[in-house]
mmCIF file of C-alpha atoms in Angstrom:
data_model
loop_
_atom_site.group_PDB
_atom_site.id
_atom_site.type_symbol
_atom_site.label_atom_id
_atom_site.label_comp_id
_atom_site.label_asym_id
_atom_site.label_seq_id
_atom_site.Cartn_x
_atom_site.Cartn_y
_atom_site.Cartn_z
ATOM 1 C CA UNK E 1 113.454 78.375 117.743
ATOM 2 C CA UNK E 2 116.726 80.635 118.200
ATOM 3 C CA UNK E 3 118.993 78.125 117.581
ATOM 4 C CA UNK E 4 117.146 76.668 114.169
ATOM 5 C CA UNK E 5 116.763 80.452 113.216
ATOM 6 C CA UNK E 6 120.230 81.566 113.287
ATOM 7 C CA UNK E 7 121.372 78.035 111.927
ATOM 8 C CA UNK E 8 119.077 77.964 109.192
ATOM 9 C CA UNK E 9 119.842 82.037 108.391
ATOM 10 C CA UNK E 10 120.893 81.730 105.083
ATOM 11 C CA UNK E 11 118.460 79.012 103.955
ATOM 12 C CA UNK E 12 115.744 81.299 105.905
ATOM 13 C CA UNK E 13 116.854 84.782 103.485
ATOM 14 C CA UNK E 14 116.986 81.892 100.083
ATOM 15 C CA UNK E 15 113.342 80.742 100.732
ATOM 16 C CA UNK E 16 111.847 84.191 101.379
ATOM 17 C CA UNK E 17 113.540 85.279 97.820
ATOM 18 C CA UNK E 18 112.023 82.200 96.481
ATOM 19 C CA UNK E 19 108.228 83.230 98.139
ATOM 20 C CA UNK E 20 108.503 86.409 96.841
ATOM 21 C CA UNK E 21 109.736 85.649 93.210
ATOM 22 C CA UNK E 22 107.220 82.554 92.963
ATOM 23 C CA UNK E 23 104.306 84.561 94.667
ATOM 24 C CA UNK E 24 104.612 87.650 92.611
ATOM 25 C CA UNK E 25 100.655 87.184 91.399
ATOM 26 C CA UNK E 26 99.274 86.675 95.209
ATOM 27 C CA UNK E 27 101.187 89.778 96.283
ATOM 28 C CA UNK E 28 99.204 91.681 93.325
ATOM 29 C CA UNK E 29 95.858 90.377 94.855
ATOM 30 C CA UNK E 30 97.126 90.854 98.606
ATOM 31 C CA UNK E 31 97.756 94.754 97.078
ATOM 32 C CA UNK E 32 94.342 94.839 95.120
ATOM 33 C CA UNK E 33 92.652 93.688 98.318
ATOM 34 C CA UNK E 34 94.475 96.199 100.552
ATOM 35 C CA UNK E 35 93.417 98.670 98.063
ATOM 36 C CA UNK E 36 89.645 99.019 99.471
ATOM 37 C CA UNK E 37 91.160 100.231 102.816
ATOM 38 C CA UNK E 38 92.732 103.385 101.392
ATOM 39 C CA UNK E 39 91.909 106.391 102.351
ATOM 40 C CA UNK E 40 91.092 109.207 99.919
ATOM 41 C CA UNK E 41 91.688 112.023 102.120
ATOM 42 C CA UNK E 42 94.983 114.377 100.409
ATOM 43 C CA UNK E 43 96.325 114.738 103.651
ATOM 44 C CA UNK E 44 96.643 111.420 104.730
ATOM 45 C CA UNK E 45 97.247 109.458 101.479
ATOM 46 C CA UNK E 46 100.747 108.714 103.081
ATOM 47 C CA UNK E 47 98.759 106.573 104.925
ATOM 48 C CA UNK E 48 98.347 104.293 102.534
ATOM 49 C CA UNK E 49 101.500 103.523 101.935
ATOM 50 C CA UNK E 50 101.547 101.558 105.634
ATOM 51 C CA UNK E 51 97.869 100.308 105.435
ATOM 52 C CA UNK E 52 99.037 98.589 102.400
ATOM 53 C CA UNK E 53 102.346 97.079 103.609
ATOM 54 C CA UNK E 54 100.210 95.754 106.791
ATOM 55 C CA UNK E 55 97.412 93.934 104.820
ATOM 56 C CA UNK E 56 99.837 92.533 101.798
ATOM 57 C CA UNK E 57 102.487 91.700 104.587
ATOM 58 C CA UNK E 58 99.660 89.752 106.446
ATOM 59 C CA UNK E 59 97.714 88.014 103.874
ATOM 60 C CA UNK E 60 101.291 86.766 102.480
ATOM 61 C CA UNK E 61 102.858 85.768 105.504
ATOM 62 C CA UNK E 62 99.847 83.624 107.440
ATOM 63 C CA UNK E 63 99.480 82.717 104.534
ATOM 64 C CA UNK E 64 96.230 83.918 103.323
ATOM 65 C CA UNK E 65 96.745 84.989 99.929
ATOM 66 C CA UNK E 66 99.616 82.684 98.101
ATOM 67 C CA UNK E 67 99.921 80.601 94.921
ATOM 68 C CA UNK E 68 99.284 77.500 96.302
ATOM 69 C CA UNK E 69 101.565 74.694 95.415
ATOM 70 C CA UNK E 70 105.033 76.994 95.776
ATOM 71 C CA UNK E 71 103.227 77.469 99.290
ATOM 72 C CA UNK E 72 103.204 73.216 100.121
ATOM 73 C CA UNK E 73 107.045 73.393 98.999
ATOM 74 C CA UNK E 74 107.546 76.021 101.114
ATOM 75 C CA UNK E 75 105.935 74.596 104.086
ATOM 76 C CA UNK E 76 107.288 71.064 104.181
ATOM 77 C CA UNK E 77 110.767 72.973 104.006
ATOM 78 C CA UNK E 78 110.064 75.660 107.131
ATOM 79 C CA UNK E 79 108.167 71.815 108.895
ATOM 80 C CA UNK E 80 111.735 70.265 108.123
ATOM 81 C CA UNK E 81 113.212 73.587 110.195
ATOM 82 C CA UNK E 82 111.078 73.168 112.787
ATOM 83 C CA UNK E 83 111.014 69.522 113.504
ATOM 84 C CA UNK E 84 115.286 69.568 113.029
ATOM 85 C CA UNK E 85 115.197 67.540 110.173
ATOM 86 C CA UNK E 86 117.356 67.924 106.867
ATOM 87 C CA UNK E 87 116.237 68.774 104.002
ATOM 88 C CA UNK E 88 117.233 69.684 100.163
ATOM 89 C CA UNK E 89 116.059 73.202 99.646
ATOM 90 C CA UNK E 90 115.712 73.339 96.282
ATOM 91 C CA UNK E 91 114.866 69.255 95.543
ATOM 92 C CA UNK E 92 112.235 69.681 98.057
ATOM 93 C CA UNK E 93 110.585 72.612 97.589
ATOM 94 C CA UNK E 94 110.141 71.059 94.118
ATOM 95 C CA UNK E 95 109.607 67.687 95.208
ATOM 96 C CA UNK E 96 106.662 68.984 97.193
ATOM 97 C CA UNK E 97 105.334 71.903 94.797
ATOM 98 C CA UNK E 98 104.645 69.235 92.418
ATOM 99 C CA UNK E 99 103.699 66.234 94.922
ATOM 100 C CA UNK E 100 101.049 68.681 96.548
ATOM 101 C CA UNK E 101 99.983 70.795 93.409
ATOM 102 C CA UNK E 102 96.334 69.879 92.870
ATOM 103 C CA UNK E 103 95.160 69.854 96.636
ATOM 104 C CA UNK E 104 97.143 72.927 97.301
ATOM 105 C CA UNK E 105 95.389 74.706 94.113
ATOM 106 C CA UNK E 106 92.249 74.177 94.945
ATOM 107 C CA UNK E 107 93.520 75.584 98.641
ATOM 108 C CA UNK E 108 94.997 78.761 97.511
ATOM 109 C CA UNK E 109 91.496 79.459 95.354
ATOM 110 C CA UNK E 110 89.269 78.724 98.357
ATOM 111 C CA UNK E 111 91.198 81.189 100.549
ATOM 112 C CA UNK E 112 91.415 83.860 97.679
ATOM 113 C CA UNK E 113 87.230 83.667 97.636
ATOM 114 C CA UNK E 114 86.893 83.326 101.486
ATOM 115 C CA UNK E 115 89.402 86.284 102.570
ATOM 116 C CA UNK E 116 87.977 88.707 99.347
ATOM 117 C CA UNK E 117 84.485 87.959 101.168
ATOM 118 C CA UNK E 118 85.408 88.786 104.291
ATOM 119 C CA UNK E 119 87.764 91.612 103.289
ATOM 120 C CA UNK E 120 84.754 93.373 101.352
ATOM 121 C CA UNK E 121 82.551 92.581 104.136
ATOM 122 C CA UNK E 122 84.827 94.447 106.586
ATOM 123 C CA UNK E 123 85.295 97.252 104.359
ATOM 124 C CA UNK E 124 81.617 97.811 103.863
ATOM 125 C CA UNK E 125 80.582 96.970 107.558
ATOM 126 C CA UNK E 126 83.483 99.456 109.079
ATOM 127 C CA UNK E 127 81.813 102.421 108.260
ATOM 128 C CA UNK E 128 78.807 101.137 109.876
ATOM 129 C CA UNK E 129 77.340 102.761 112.961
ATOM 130 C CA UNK E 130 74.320 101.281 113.830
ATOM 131 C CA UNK E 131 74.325 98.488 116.424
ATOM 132 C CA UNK E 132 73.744 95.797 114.238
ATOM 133 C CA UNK E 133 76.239 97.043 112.004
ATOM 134 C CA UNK E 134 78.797 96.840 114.420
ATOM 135 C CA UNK E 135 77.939 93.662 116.066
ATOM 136 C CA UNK E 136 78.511 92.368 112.126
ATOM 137 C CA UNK E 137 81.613 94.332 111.849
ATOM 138 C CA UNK E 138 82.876 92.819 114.659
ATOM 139 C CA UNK E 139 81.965 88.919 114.445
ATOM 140 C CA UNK E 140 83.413 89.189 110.964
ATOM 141 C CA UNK E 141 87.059 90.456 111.940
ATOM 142 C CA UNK E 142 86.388 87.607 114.421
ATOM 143 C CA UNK E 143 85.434 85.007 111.585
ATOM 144 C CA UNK E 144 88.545 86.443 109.425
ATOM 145 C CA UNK E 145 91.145 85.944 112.551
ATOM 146 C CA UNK E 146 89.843 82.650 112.845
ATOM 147 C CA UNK E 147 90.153 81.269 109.190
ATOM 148 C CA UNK E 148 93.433 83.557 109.391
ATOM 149 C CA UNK E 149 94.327 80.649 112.388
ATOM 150 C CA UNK E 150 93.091 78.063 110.398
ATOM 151 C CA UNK E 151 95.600 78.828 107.703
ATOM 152 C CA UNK E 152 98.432 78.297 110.345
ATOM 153 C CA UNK E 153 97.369 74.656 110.055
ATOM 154 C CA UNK E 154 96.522 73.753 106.512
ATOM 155 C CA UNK E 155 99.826 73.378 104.269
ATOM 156 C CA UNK E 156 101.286 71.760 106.978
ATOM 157 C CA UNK E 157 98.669 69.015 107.553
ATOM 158 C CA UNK E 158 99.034 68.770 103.855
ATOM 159 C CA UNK E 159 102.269 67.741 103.498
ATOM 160 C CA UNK E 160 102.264 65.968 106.681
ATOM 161 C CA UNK E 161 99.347 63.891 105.891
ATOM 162 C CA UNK E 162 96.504 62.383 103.300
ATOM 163 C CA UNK E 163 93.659 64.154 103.636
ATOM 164 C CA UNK E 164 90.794 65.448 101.522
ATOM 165 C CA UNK E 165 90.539 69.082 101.100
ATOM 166 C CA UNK E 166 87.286 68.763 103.132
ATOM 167 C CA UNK E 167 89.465 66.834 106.234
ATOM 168 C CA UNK E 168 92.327 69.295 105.380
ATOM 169 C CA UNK E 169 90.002 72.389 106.548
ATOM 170 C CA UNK E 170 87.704 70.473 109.130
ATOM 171 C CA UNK E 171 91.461 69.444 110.969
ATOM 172 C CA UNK E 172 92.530 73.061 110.660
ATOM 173 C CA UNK E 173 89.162 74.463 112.519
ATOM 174 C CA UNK E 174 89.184 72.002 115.048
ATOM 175 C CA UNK E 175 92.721 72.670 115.844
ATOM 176 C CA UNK E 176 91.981 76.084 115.946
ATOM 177 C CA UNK E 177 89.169 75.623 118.001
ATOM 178 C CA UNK E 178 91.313 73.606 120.747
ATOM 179 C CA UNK E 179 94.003 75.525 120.507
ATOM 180 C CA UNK E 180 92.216 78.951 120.350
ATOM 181 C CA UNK E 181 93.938 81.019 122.914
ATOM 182 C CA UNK E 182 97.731 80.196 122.492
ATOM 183 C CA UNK E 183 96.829 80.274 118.388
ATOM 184 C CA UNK E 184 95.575 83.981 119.316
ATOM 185 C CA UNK E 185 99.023 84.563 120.529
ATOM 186 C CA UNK E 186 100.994 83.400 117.905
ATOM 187 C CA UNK E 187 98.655 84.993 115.418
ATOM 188 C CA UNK E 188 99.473 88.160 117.836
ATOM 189 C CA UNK E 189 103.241 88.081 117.787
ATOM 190 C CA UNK E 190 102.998 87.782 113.785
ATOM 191 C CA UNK E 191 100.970 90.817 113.711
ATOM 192 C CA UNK E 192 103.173 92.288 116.112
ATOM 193 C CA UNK E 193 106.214 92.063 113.991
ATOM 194 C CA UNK E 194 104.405 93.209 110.715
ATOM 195 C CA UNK E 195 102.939 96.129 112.326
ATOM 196 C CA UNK E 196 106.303 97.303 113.515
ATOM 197 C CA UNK E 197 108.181 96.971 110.269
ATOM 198 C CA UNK E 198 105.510 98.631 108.857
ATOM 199 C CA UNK E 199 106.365 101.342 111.205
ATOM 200 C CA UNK E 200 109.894 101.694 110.147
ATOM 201 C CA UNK E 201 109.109 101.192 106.353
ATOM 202 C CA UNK E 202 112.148 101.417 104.644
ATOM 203 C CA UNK E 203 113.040 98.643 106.870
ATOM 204 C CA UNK E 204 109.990 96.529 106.404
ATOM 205 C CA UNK E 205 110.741 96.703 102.751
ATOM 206 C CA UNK E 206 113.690 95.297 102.519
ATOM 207 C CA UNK E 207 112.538 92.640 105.450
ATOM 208 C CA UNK E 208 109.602 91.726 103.490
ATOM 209 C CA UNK E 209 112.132 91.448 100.523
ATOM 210 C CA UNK E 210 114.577 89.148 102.649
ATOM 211 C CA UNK E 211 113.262 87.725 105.824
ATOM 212 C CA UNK E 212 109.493 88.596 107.208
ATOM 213 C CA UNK E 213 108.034 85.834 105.194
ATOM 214 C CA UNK E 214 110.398 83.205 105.721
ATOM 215 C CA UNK E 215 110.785 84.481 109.696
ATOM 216 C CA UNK E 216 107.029 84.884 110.659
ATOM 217 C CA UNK E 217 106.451 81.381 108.669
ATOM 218 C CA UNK E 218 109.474 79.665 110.966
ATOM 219 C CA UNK E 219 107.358 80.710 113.908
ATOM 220 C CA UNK E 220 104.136 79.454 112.377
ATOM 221 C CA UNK E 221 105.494 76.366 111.504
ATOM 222 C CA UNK E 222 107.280 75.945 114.769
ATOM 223 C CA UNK E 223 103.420 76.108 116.723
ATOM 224 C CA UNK E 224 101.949 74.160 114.418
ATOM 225 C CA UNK E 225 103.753 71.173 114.574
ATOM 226 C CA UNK E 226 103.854 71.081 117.924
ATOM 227 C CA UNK E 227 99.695 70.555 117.626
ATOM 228 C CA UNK E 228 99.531 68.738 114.643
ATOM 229 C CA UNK E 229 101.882 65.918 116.108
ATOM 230 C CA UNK E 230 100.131 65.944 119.651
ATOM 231 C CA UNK E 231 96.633 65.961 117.954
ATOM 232 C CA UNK E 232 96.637 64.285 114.787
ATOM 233 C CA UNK E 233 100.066 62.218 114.579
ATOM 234 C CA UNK E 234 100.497 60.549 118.049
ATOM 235 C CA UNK E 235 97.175 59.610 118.507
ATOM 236 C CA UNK E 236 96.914 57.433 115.586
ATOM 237 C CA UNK E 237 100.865 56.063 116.360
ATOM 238 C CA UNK E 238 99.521 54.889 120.007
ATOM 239 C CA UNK E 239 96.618 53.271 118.125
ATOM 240 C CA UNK E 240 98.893 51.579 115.815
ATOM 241 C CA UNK E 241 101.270 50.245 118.618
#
């Protein structure tokens, strides 16, 4: 991962100007959505200013919330990274945007409805201090990390391979499913780094501007390929040889 990272450095700081340029609408829903967490409280509204770079910074980077056909050309590109392969950056990431439009439309408007659900849901069931409520609160940050997961997996079985949108997101749960715990962990580490930017928020800024998005989506690429070649390609090579 290292080695393709520093290699691919330049490309890495080119594609997350691209994101960000290309996903300026998403990152307006990813803020209007991190808007219901605020607080109102005068002496904390400072507060909001780093509950708002942590939600936008993770439904951006998973990706949760994205425009969804610059998100296929920017997938196949960080897959390319991953797997060592070459690849055009900007013939590509056109190549793709436009090969994987429709499907990856249709993608980026299921998430927006599924993630605004559960994000409301949360919201509502967080203030909640009956048992029940709780319990709810709970299963649905659950349900959220585990589409979140699923999301690893979708763009890049899309430009990997034919499938239906119903396939694309039946793959992407069973793969998430199998691969629950070490998913967790990568889901983790992303967190990980957008929580600490978000410390240091001058700095997670200008990484959000230049790298976080290109960076955590290396890493997400990198563990997904790994399972969608083990679990979806090779199988159906062996049964071909």
């Amino acid at each position: 991962f290292f080695d393709v990272y520093t290699s691919k450095f330049t490309n890495i700081i080119l594609l997350n100007l691209m994101n960000i340029l290309l996903n300026l609408p998403a990152i307006l829903i990813a803020f209007i959505l991190s808007s219901y967490f605020f607080t109102d409280e005068k002496e904390l509204l400072s507060l909001n200013y780093y509950i708002g770079y942590t939600i936008i910074s993770l439904l951006i980077c998973i990706p949760l919330i994205t425009i969804g056909p610059f998100q296929a050309g920017f997938t196949y590109i960080l897959r390319n990274f991953a797997r060592e392969e070459h690849t055009f950056i900007i013939y590509d990431f056109i190549k793709h945007t436009k090969k994987n439009w429709k499907q990856s439309l249709i993608v980026s408007l299921i998430d927006i409805g599924v993630v605004t659900v559960l994000l409301l849901q949360i919201n509502y069931l967080r203030n909640q201090t009956g048992l029940i409520g709780i319990t709810a609160f709970f299963i649905t940050i659950f349900e959220f990390i585990v589409f979140s997961i699923m999301n690893m997996y979708i763009y890049q079985i899309m430009v990997t391979i034919n499938l239906t949108i119903f396939q694309l997101y039946k793959n992407a749960f069973i793969l998430t499913i199998m691969n629950f715990f070490k998913d967790f962990l990568v889901y983790l580490l992303c967190l990980c780094i957008i929580i600490l930017l978000s410390i240091f928020l001058p700095i997670g800024i200008l990484s959000f501007a230049f790298l976080s998005i290109s960076t955590v989506g290396l890493i997400i690429n990198f563990h997904a390929n790994t399972k969608i070649k083990k679990y979806l390609i090779d199988p159906v090579n062996s049964k071909g040889e």
